[in-house]
Amino acid sequence: MDSDHNSEDESVGQSEDASEEEMPRLPPGLSDGEAMELLWQLRSRQRNSSPDLPETVSRLIAPDGSTLYLVGTAHFSDSSKKDVAATIRAVQPDVVVVELCQYRVSMLKMDENTLLKEAKNINLEKVQQAIKQNGLMSGLMQILLLKVSAHITEQLGMAPGGEFREAFKEAGRIPFCKFHLGDRPIPVTFKRAIAALSLWQKARLAWGLCFLSDPISKEDVEKCKQKDLLEQTMSEMIGEFPALHQTIVAERDIYLTHTLKQATRCVEAPPNGQKVPGVVVGVVGMGHVPGIEKNWEKELNVSEIMSVAPPSRFGWVLHTVIKGVLMGIVGYACYRAGGTLGRSLLSLPAVKSIVENLRISDA
């Protein structure tokens, strides 16, 4: 993509799973130019211009004639992984774009068992990292959402992001195919989401996430790929938390559309550098598909959805009060424990972490 774009739009290295044995074998003795032209011709022959694709795939055309195949997925779905693999193999794209940012790119190279352990193991270190990265309120909200992800993971026995790992693996097997991260950085999304909620809405959302315990089946996950049921769920969410829907869904629809449009453009064909229409596969959650389709032909300005407004005076006062209460609790505990025990309490990593994070968030 253009050099002036943020790092989350940049290409990612090929998957280690895409070994040399899986790439096309070339005759010995070819020059670099001859090898490139041969690989280009081979991919062109394998590319299906009228593919029979899954129902979850939408086809969008750019002004220069380039094509985007948009795969709508459910994030905990085996069939979504199959849809992604089938689409990439059929259309042999120039670029694959996924709904990830650089803060979540590590999931691409982690195996399922490691991801299952990570999702279930929410410890103090993760809390510290979330608070340092996003601030106190946004960090705690991120931890609550991780708890939701862990709940689904435990219910299904399946780690999130399987469709993105599948896309990464398949892209690494195709000559000339680039892999891009297309989502807005997650700290920006969290900070804007928290800033958009009232104090009462924050409390209600946190309460609902803390006590989430409804059973989830694989059938429930597959229903998320049905647009009519998904739109009904979205409508319920809008009624409950309209500001949250705006920042987490609608704004990211705009950002994803922007990065997909940047990827869907003409490419240079070797060896003469002639411009030809490109082919792109986008892999996003099904909930983003309607918004991307709606925004596809619009002029978009993403700069206005990348900023985070400073806290209001009331928010600053509330933060100061919360910090004072927490510091008071620690101080009272030290007073009750006495000199030696108090110093021991203050030396505990958990207590030192709370004090340090409060200083960081205040700064």
mmCIF file of C-alpha atoms in Angstrom:
data_model
loop_
_atom_site.group_PDB
_atom_site.id
_atom_site.type_symbol
_atom_site.label_atom_id
_atom_site.label_comp_id
_atom_site.label_asym_id
_atom_site.label_seq_id
_atom_site.Cartn_x
_atom_site.Cartn_y
_atom_site.Cartn_z
ATOM 1 C CA MET A 1 0.000 0.000 0.000
ATOM 2 C CA ASP A 2 1.030 3.655 -0.119
ATOM 3 C CA SER A 3 4.049 4.491 1.961
ATOM 4 C CA ASP A 4 2.188 7.214 3.867
ATOM 5 C CA HIS A 5 -0.280 4.798 5.371
ATOM 6 C CA ASN A 6 -0.048 3.608 8.950
ATOM 7 C CA SER A 7 1.831 0.417 9.726
ATOM 8 C CA GLU A 8 -1.347 -1.593 10.189
ATOM 9 C CA ASP A 9 -1.915 -1.346 6.441
ATOM 10 C CA GLU A 10 1.467 -2.820 5.588
ATOM 11 C CA SER A 11 2.200 -6.298 4.327
ATOM 12 C CA VAL A 12 2.990 -9.138 6.707
ATOM 13 C CA GLY A 13 5.632 -11.763 6.071
ATOM 14 C CA GLN A 14 4.640 -15.112 4.625
ATOM 15 C CA SER A 15 3.484 -17.892 6.889
ATOM 16 C CA GLU A 16 6.018 -20.526 7.895
ATOM 17 C CA ASP A 17 3.370 -23.100 6.954
ATOM 18 C CA ALA A 18 3.672 -22.038 3.326
ATOM 19 C CA SER A 19 6.802 -24.064 2.639
ATOM 20 C CA GLU A 20 8.759 -24.085 -0.576
ATOM 21 C CA GLU A 21 7.284 -27.470 -1.470
ATOM 22 C CA GLU A 22 3.849 -25.849 -1.693
ATOM 23 C CA MET A 23 5.013 -23.131 -4.123
ATOM 24 C CA PRO A 24 5.168 -23.962 -7.850
ATOM 25 C CA ARG A 25 8.403 -25.683 -8.937
ATOM 26 C CA LEU A 26 10.276 -23.876 -11.720
ATOM 27 C CA PRO A 27 12.651 -25.302 -14.356
ATOM 28 C CA PRO A 28 16.342 -24.757 -13.504
ATOM 29 C CA GLY A 29 18.415 -22.105 -15.229
ATOM 30 C CA LEU A 30 15.747 -19.392 -15.518
ATOM 31 C CA SER A 31 16.654 -15.752 -15.045
ATOM 32 C CA ASP A 32 14.751 -13.733 -12.433
ATOM 33 C CA GLY A 33 12.669 -12.060 -15.120
ATOM 34 C CA GLU A 34 11.806 -15.354 -16.800
ATOM 35 C CA ALA A 35 10.885 -16.943 -13.457
ATOM 36 C CA MET A 36 8.605 -14.034 -12.562
ATOM 37 C CA GLU A 37 6.870 -14.148 -15.943
ATOM 38 C CA LEU A 38 6.391 -17.917 -15.695
ATOM 39 C CA LEU A 39 4.933 -17.668 -12.175
ATOM 40 C CA TRP A 40 2.627 -14.863 -13.327
ATOM 41 C CA GLN A 41 1.349 -16.946 -16.246
ATOM 42 C CA LEU A 42 0.890 -19.964 -13.994
ATOM 43 C CA ARG A 43 -1.175 -17.986 -11.519
ATOM 44 C CA SER A 44 -3.215 -16.422 -14.335
ATOM 45 C CA ARG A 45 -4.125 -19.891 -15.622
ATOM 46 C CA GLN A 46 -5.161 -21.022 -12.141
ATOM 47 C CA ARG A 47 -7.281 -17.911 -11.530
ATOM 48 C CA ASN A 48 -10.997 -18.487 -12.094
ATOM 49 C CA SER A 49 -12.631 -15.367 -13.543
ATOM 50 C CA SER A 50 -16.157 -16.680 -12.838
ATOM 51 C CA PRO A 51 -15.728 -18.705 -9.650
ATOM 52 C CA ASP A 52 -18.519 -20.573 -7.886
ATOM 53 C CA LEU A 53 -18.045 -19.078 -4.420
ATOM 54 C CA PRO A 54 -19.782 -19.583 -1.038
ATOM 55 C CA GLU A 55 -22.888 -17.554 -0.195
ATOM 56 C CA THR A 56 -20.849 -15.588 2.336
ATOM 57 C CA VAL A 57 -18.807 -13.915 -0.437
ATOM 58 C CA SER A 58 -19.751 -10.532 -1.945
ATOM 59 C CA ARG A 59 -18.187 -9.153 -5.146
ATOM 60 C CA LEU A 60 -17.358 -5.435 -5.388
ATOM 61 C CA ILE A 61 -15.778 -3.626 -8.366
ATOM 62 C CA ALA A 62 -13.358 -0.676 -8.110
ATOM 63 C CA PRO A 63 -13.442 2.234 -10.611
ATOM 64 C CA ASP A 64 -10.333 0.910 -12.392
ATOM 65 C CA GLY A 65 -11.928 -2.518 -12.922
ATOM 66 C CA SER A 66 -10.172 -4.267 -10.041
ATOM 67 C CA THR A 67 -12.261 -6.787 -8.086
ATOM 68 C CA LEU A 68 -12.778 -7.318 -4.360
ATOM 69 C CA TYR A 69 -14.140 -10.639 -3.116
ATOM 70 C CA LEU A 70 -15.386 -9.870 0.396
ATOM 71 C CA VAL A 71 -15.704 -12.952 2.618
ATOM 72 C CA GLY A 72 -18.061 -12.466 5.574
ATOM 73 C CA THR A 73 -17.122 -14.751 8.450
ATOM 74 C CA ALA A 74 -18.044 -15.810 11.967
ATOM 75 C CA HIS A 75 -14.946 -15.568 14.147
ATOM 76 C CA PHE A 76 -15.367 -18.999 15.812
ATOM 77 C CA SER A 77 -16.365 -21.027 12.769
ATOM 78 C CA ASP A 78 -14.788 -23.983 10.963
ATOM 79 C CA SER A 79 -16.976 -23.390 7.912
ATOM 80 C CA SER A 80 -15.720 -19.790 7.690
ATOM 81 C CA LYS A 81 -12.167 -21.126 7.464
ATOM 82 C CA LYS A 82 -13.270 -23.341 4.568
ATOM 83 C CA ASP A 83 -15.000 -20.398 2.861
ATOM 84 C CA VAL A 84 -11.814 -18.324 3.095
ATOM 85 C CA ALA A 85 -9.588 -21.117 1.743
ATOM 86 C CA ALA A 86 -11.962 -21.911 -1.122
ATOM 87 C CA THR A 87 -12.194 -18.252 -2.169
ATOM 88 C CA ILE A 88 -8.456 -17.599 -2.122
ATOM 89 C CA ARG A 89 -7.687 -20.781 -4.052
ATOM 90 C CA ALA A 90 -10.331 -19.999 -6.680
ATOM 91 C CA VAL A 91 -9.484 -16.348 -7.411
ATOM 92 C CA GLN A 92 -5.668 -16.437 -6.826
ATOM 93 C CA PRO A 93 -5.607 -12.836 -5.495
ATOM 94 C CA ASP A 94 -2.925 -10.176 -5.702
ATOM 95 C CA VAL A 95 -3.700 -9.064 -2.143
ATOM 96 C CA VAL A 96 -5.418 -10.579 0.896
ATOM 97 C CA VAL A 97 -6.710 -8.112 3.508
ATOM 98 C CA VAL A 98 -7.901 -9.254 6.951
ATOM 99 C CA GLU A 99 -9.777 -7.587 9.807
ATOM 100 C CA LEU A 100 -6.742 -7.335 12.073
ATOM 101 C CA CYS A 101 -4.393 -4.558 13.195
ATOM 102 C CA GLN A 102 -0.748 -4.729 14.283
ATOM 103 C CA TYR A 103 -1.792 -5.158 17.925
ATOM 104 C CA ARG A 104 -3.471 -8.498 17.125
ATOM 105 C CA VAL A 105 -1.135 -9.783 14.421
ATOM 106 C CA SER A 106 0.487 -12.319 16.780
ATOM 107 C CA MET A 107 -2.545 -14.613 16.447
ATOM 108 C CA LEU A 108 -1.553 -15.336 12.837
ATOM 109 C CA LYS A 109 1.489 -17.411 13.794
ATOM 110 C CA MET A 110 0.222 -18.994 17.020
ATOM 111 C CA ASP A 111 -1.180 -22.501 16.954
ATOM 112 C CA GLU A 112 -4.695 -23.326 18.152
ATOM 113 C CA ASN A 113 -3.581 -24.890 21.458
ATOM 114 C CA THR A 114 -1.492 -21.851 22.399
ATOM 115 C CA LEU A 115 -4.335 -19.497 21.542
ATOM 116 C CA LEU A 116 -6.789 -21.561 23.600
ATOM 117 C CA LYS A 117 -4.480 -21.256 26.626
ATOM 118 C CA GLU A 118 -3.967 -17.525 26.024
ATOM 119 C CA ALA A 119 -7.704 -16.844 25.776
ATOM 120 C CA LYS A 120 -8.431 -18.693 29.033
ATOM 121 C CA ASN A 121 -5.481 -17.319 30.994
ATOM 122 C CA ILE A 122 -6.323 -13.712 31.904
ATOM 123 C CA ASN A 123 -3.684 -12.843 34.509
ATOM 124 C CA LEU A 124 -2.242 -9.765 36.185
ATOM 125 C CA GLU A 125 0.331 -9.302 33.430
ATOM 126 C CA LYS A 126 -2.407 -9.036 30.795
ATOM 127 C CA VAL A 127 -4.290 -6.518 32.957
ATOM 128 C CA GLN A 128 -1.115 -4.430 33.342
ATOM 129 C CA GLN A 129 -0.421 -4.509 29.614
ATOM 130 C CA ALA A 130 -3.988 -3.541 28.705
ATOM 131 C CA ILE A 131 -3.994 -0.588 31.130
ATOM 132 C CA LYS A 132 -0.576 0.679 29.999
ATOM 133 C CA GLN A 133 -1.583 0.386 26.340
ATOM 134 C CA ASN A 134 -5.096 1.824 26.538
ATOM 135 C CA GLY A 135 -5.406 3.711 29.821
ATOM 136 C CA LEU A 136 -7.304 2.684 32.953
ATOM 137 C CA MET A 137 -10.926 2.571 31.755
ATOM 138 C CA SER A 138 -10.229 1.353 28.197
ATOM 139 C CA GLY A 139 -7.786 -1.247 29.494
ATOM 140 C CA LEU A 140 -10.270 -2.674 31.967
ATOM 141 C CA MET A 141 -12.918 -2.795 29.238
ATOM 142 C CA GLN A 142 -10.504 -4.682 27.003
ATOM 143 C CA ILE A 143 -9.962 -7.234 29.784
ATOM 144 C CA LEU A 144 -13.723 -7.693 30.125
ATOM 145 C CA LEU A 145 -14.007 -8.306 26.372
ATOM 146 C CA LEU A 146 -11.157 -10.810 26.613
ATOM 147 C CA LYS A 147 -13.228 -12.530 29.279
ATOM 148 C CA VAL A 148 -16.103 -12.775 26.801
ATOM 149 C CA SER A 149 -13.741 -14.254 24.208
ATOM 150 C CA ALA A 150 -12.448 -16.733 26.791
ATOM 151 C CA HIS A 151 -16.037 -17.713 27.636
ATOM 152 C CA ILE A 152 -16.792 -18.471 23.980
ATOM 153 C CA THR A 153 -13.459 -20.268 23.597
ATOM 154 C CA GLU A 154 -14.218 -22.474 26.583
ATOM 155 C CA GLN A 155 -17.740 -23.224 25.352
ATOM 156 C CA LEU A 156 -16.653 -24.161 21.812
ATOM 157 C CA GLY A 157 -13.160 -25.511 22.424
ATOM 158 C CA MET A 158 -12.014 -23.334 19.514
ATOM 159 C CA ALA A 159 -9.682 -20.322 19.459
ATOM 160 C CA PRO A 160 -10.760 -17.088 17.714
ATOM 161 C CA GLY A 161 -9.269 -15.895 14.418
ATOM 162 C CA GLY A 162 -9.095 -19.238 12.610
ATOM 163 C CA GLU A 163 -10.286 -17.631 9.360
ATOM 164 C CA PHE A 164 -7.450 -15.072 9.518
ATOM 165 C CA ARG A 165 -4.833 -17.764 10.076
ATOM 166 C CA GLU A 166 -6.307 -19.693 7.154
ATOM 167 C CA ALA A 167 -6.094 -16.579 4.964
ATOM 168 C CA PHE A 168 -2.468 -16.019 6.002
ATOM 169 C CA LYS A 169 -1.558 -19.600 5.180
ATOM 170 C CA GLU A 170 -3.313 -19.620 1.787
ATOM 171 C CA ALA A 171 -1.873 -16.237 0.766
ATOM 172 C CA GLY A 172 1.638 -17.575 1.395
ATOM 173 C CA ARG A 173 1.060 -20.285 -1.206
ATOM 174 C CA ILE A 174 0.217 -17.911 -4.064
ATOM 175 C CA PRO A 175 2.951 -16.218 -6.143
ATOM 176 C CA PHE A 176 3.028 -12.394 -5.862
ATOM 177 C CA CYS A 177 0.228 -12.357 -3.260
ATOM 178 C CA LYS A 178 0.588 -9.714 -0.541
ATOM 179 C CA PHE A 179 -0.997 -9.892 2.910
ATOM 180 C CA HIS A 180 -2.321 -6.694 4.527
ATOM 181 C CA LEU A 181 -3.749 -5.812 7.933
ATOM 182 C CA GLY A 182 -6.877 -3.743 7.347
ATOM 183 C CA ASP A 183 -8.382 -2.879 10.733
ATOM 184 C CA ARG A 184 -8.105 0.280 12.835
ATOM 185 C CA PRO A 185 -5.613 -0.005 15.738
ATOM 186 C CA ILE A 186 -7.443 -1.527 18.674
ATOM 187 C CA PRO A 187 -6.287 1.099 21.243
ATOM 188 C CA VAL A 188 -7.963 3.816 19.163
ATOM 189 C CA THR A 189 -11.192 1.804 18.983
ATOM 190 C CA PHE A 190 -11.283 1.136 22.722
ATOM 191 C CA LYS A 191 -10.492 4.718 23.700
ATOM 192 C CA ARG A 192 -13.105 6.148 21.355
ATOM 193 C CA ALA A 193 -15.669 3.591 22.547
ATOM 194 C CA ILE A 194 -15.112 4.389 26.220
ATOM 195 C CA ALA A 195 -15.170 8.148 25.558
ATOM 196 C CA ALA A 196 -18.525 7.782 23.766
ATOM 197 C CA LEU A 197 -20.274 6.035 26.692
ATOM 198 C CA SER A 198 -21.875 7.718 29.665
ATOM 199 C CA LEU A 199 -20.901 6.629 33.174
ATOM 200 C CA TRP A 200 -24.168 4.685 33.506
ATOM 201 C CA GLN A 201 -23.641 2.942 30.152
ATOM 202 C CA LYS A 202 -20.102 1.974 31.154
ATOM 203 C CA ALA A 203 -21.416 0.450 34.379
ATOM 204 C CA ARG A 204 -24.186 -1.481 32.584
ATOM 205 C CA LEU A 205 -21.813 -2.770 29.923
ATOM 206 C CA ALA A 206 -19.204 -3.845 32.480
ATOM 207 C CA TRP A 207 -21.871 -5.591 34.565
ATOM 208 C CA GLY A 208 -23.184 -7.491 31.549
ATOM 209 C CA LEU A 209 -19.701 -8.591 30.482
ATOM 210 C CA CYS A 210 -18.693 -9.640 33.997
ATOM 211 C CA PHE A 211 -21.667 -11.935 34.416
ATOM 212 C CA LEU A 212 -21.851 -13.374 30.915
ATOM 213 C CA SER A 213 -22.587 -17.079 31.283
ATOM 214 C CA ASP A 214 -25.076 -18.039 28.568
ATOM 215 C CA PRO A 215 -24.155 -21.289 26.800
ATOM 216 C CA ILE A 216 -22.979 -20.940 23.198
ATOM 217 C CA SER A 217 -23.075 -23.713 20.609
ATOM 218 C CA LYS A 218 -21.415 -24.067 17.208
ATOM 219 C CA GLU A 219 -24.901 -23.754 15.699
ATOM 220 C CA ASP A 220 -25.233 -20.333 17.359
ATOM 221 C CA VAL A 221 -21.920 -19.267 15.826
ATOM 222 C CA GLU A 222 -22.965 -20.372 12.335
ATOM 223 C CA LYS A 223 -26.152 -18.308 12.666
ATOM 224 C CA CYS A 224 -23.908 -15.233 12.841
ATOM 225 C CA LYS A 225 -23.154 -15.799 9.133
ATOM 226 C CA GLN A 226 -26.831 -15.323 8.250
ATOM 227 C CA LYS A 227 -27.292 -11.656 7.444
ATOM 228 C CA ASP A 228 -30.928 -11.421 8.542
ATOM 229 C CA LEU A 229 -30.261 -12.837 12.013
ATOM 230 C CA LEU A 230 -27.133 -10.748 12.343
ATOM 231 C CA GLU A 231 -28.955 -7.545 11.423
ATOM 232 C CA GLN A 232 -31.564 -8.343 14.089
ATOM 233 C CA THR A 233 -28.813 -8.762 16.686
ATOM 234 C CA MET A 234 -27.193 -5.519 15.561
ATOM 235 C CA SER A 235 -30.506 -3.694 15.885
ATOM 236 C CA GLU A 236 -30.817 -4.901 19.472
ATOM 237 C CA MET A 237 -27.289 -3.722 20.192
ATOM 238 C CA ILE A 238 -27.940 -0.297 18.660
ATOM 239 C CA GLY A 239 -30.976 0.121 20.894
ATOM 240 C CA GLU A 240 -28.936 -0.809 23.974
ATOM 241 C CA PHE A 241 -25.660 1.010 23.268
ATOM 242 C CA PRO A 242 -25.896 3.210 20.147
ATOM 243 C CA ALA A 243 -22.595 4.988 20.863
ATOM 244 C CA LEU A 244 -20.806 1.666 21.231
ATOM 245 C CA HIS A 245 -22.183 0.430 17.919
ATOM 246 C CA GLN A 246 -21.017 3.632 16.261
ATOM 247 C CA THR A 247 -17.409 3.322 17.421
ATOM 248 C CA ILE A 248 -16.916 -0.459 17.318
ATOM 249 C CA VAL A 249 -18.921 -1.263 14.183
ATOM 250 C CA ALA A 250 -19.801 1.758 12.025
ATOM 251 C CA GLU A 251 -16.455 3.569 12.313
ATOM 252 C CA ARG A 252 -14.534 0.371 11.646
ATOM 253 C CA ASP A 253 -16.764 -0.235 8.616
ATOM 254 C CA ILE A 254 -15.410 3.045 7.251
ATOM 255 C CA TYR A 255 -11.804 2.220 8.114
ATOM 256 C CA LEU A 256 -12.017 -1.293 6.656
ATOM 257 C CA THR A 257 -13.625 0.071 3.485
ATOM 258 C CA HIS A 258 -10.790 2.584 3.160
ATOM 259 C CA THR A 259 -8.043 -0.054 3.450
ATOM 260 C CA LEU A 260 -9.891 -2.448 1.123
ATOM 261 C CA LYS A 261 -10.285 0.280 -1.504
ATOM 262 C CA GLN A 262 -6.578 1.113 -1.234
ATOM 263 C CA ALA A 263 -5.729 -2.549 -1.816
ATOM 264 C CA THR A 264 -8.193 -3.009 -4.693
ATOM 265 C CA ARG A 265 -6.375 -1.296 -7.523
ATOM 266 C CA CYS A 266 -4.370 -2.106 -10.652
ATOM 267 C CA VAL A 267 -1.119 -4.033 -10.333
ATOM 268 C CA GLU A 268 1.979 -4.223 -12.538
ATOM 269 C CA ALA A 269 2.291 -7.381 -14.616
ATOM 270 C CA PRO A 270 5.838 -8.666 -15.192
ATOM 271 C CA PRO A 271 8.004 -8.330 -17.154
ATOM 272 C CA ASN A 272 6.902 -5.073 -18.834
ATOM 273 C CA GLY A 273 5.164 -3.465 -15.845
ATOM 274 C CA GLN A 274 1.836 -3.107 -17.663
ATOM 275 C CA LYS A 275 -1.030 -2.076 -15.367
ATOM 276 C CA VAL A 276 -3.808 -4.667 -15.117
ATOM 277 C CA PRO A 277 -6.903 -4.816 -12.847
ATOM 278 C CA GLY A 278 -6.086 -6.371 -9.487
ATOM 279 C CA VAL A 279 -7.899 -9.074 -7.537
ATOM 280 C CA VAL A 280 -8.283 -8.784 -3.765
ATOM 281 C CA VAL A 281 -9.807 -11.037 -1.127
ATOM 282 C CA GLY A 282 -11.043 -9.292 2.040
ATOM 283 C CA VAL A 283 -11.750 -11.363 5.159
ATOM 284 C CA VAL A 284 -13.980 -9.587 7.696
ATOM 285 C CA GLY A 285 -16.648 -10.422 10.226
ATOM 286 C CA MET A 286 -20.089 -10.737 8.652
ATOM 287 C CA GLY A 287 -21.293 -7.789 10.728
ATOM 288 C CA HIS A 288 -19.025 -5.456 8.742
ATOM 289 C CA VAL A 289 -20.142 -6.592 5.282
ATOM 290 C CA PRO A 290 -23.279 -4.383 4.991
ATOM 291 C CA GLY A 291 -21.341 -1.291 6.098
ATOM 292 C CA ILE A 292 -18.499 -1.944 3.656
ATOM 293 C CA GLU A 293 -20.960 -2.437 0.805
ATOM 294 C CA LYS A 294 -22.743 0.801 1.763
ATOM 295 C CA ASN A 295 -19.485 2.803 1.935
ATOM 296 C CA TRP A 296 -17.801 1.263 -1.112
ATOM 297 C CA GLU A 297 -18.571 4.061 -3.578
ATOM 298 C CA LYS A 298 -18.288 6.943 -1.084
ATOM 299 C CA GLU A 299 -15.401 9.345 -0.555
ATOM 300 C CA LEU A 300 -14.075 8.477 2.890
ATOM 301 C CA ASN A 301 -12.049 10.474 5.418
ATOM 302 C CA VAL A 302 -10.530 8.224 8.068
ATOM 303 C CA SER A 303 -8.578 10.952 9.881
ATOM 304 C CA GLU A 304 -11.671 12.035 11.805
ATOM 305 C CA ILE A 305 -12.198 8.524 13.233
ATOM 306 C CA MET A 306 -8.563 8.149 14.316
ATOM 307 C CA SER A 307 -8.500 10.870 16.966
ATOM 308 C CA VAL A 308 -9.339 10.440 20.641
ATOM 309 C CA ALA A 309 -10.971 13.416 22.347
ATOM 310 C CA PRO A 310 -9.418 14.540 25.655
ATOM 311 C CA PRO A 311 -11.477 13.652 28.765
ATOM 312 C CA SER A 312 -14.117 16.108 29.897
ATOM 313 C CA ARG A 313 -13.723 18.003 33.170
ATOM 314 C CA PHE A 314 -16.283 15.676 34.747
ATOM 315 C CA GLY A 315 -14.334 12.652 33.492
ATOM 316 C CA TRP A 316 -11.123 14.078 34.942
ATOM 317 C CA VAL A 317 -12.815 14.672 38.309
ATOM 318 C CA LEU A 318 -14.268 11.134 38.264
ATOM 319 C CA HIS A 319 -10.868 9.637 37.436
ATOM 320 C CA THR A 320 -9.263 11.604 40.277
ATOM 321 C CA VAL A 321 -11.926 10.407 42.717
ATOM 322 C CA ILE A 322 -11.472 6.763 41.666
ATOM 323 C CA LYS A 323 -7.702 7.095 41.994
ATOM 324 C CA GLY A 324 -8.092 8.657 45.431
ATOM 325 C CA VAL A 325 -10.379 5.864 46.593
ATOM 326 C CA LEU A 326 -7.969 3.160 45.403
ATOM 327 C CA MET A 327 -4.987 4.906 46.977
ATOM 328 C CA GLY A 328 -6.991 5.331 50.169
ATOM 329 C CA ILE A 329 -7.772 1.607 50.274
ATOM 330 C CA VAL A 330 -4.095 0.758 49.892
ATOM 331 C CA GLY A 331 -3.098 3.311 52.531
ATOM 332 C CA TYR A 332 -5.713 2.115 55.024
ATOM 333 C CA ALA A 333 -4.623 -1.478 54.498
ATOM 334 C CA CYS A 334 -1.052 -0.454 55.266
ATOM 335 C CA TYR A 335 -2.158 1.428 58.389
ATOM 336 C CA ARG A 336 -4.158 -1.532 59.679
ATOM 337 C CA ALA A 337 -1.369 -3.969 58.898
ATOM 338 C CA GLY A 338 1.271 -1.996 60.801
ATOM 339 C CA GLY A 339 4.786 -0.921 59.864
ATOM 340 C CA THR A 340 6.486 -4.167 58.823
ATOM 341 C CA LEU A 341 3.383 -5.790 57.384
ATOM 342 C CA GLY A 342 2.461 -2.557 55.674
ATOM 343 C CA ARG A 343 5.804 -2.337 53.929
ATOM 344 C CA SER A 344 5.451 -5.993 52.931
ATOM 345 C CA LEU A 345 2.019 -5.268 51.496
ATOM 346 C CA LEU A 346 3.356 -2.319 49.502
ATOM 347 C CA SER A 347 6.139 -4.532 48.118
ATOM 348 C CA LEU A 348 3.658 -7.000 46.614
ATOM 349 C CA PRO A 349 3.782 -6.927 42.777
ATOM 350 C CA ALA A 350 0.008 -6.554 42.499
ATOM 351 C CA VAL A 351 -0.087 -3.501 44.805
ATOM 352 C CA LYS A 352 2.968 -1.921 43.162
ATOM 353 C CA SER A 353 1.330 -2.498 39.797
ATOM 354 C CA ILE A 354 -1.858 -0.713 40.845
ATOM 355 C CA VAL A 355 0.092 2.298 42.166
ATOM 356 C CA GLU A 356 2.334 2.439 39.093
ATOM 357 C CA ASN A 357 -0.575 2.167 36.656
ATOM 358 C CA LEU A 358 -2.444 4.911 38.459
ATOM 359 C CA ARG A 359 0.611 7.165 38.111
ATOM 360 C CA ILE A 360 0.907 6.329 34.413
ATOM 361 C CA SER A 361 -2.772 6.963 33.722
ATOM 362 C CA ASP A 362 -2.602 10.243 35.657
ATOM 363 C CA ALA A 363 0.374 11.365 33.584
#
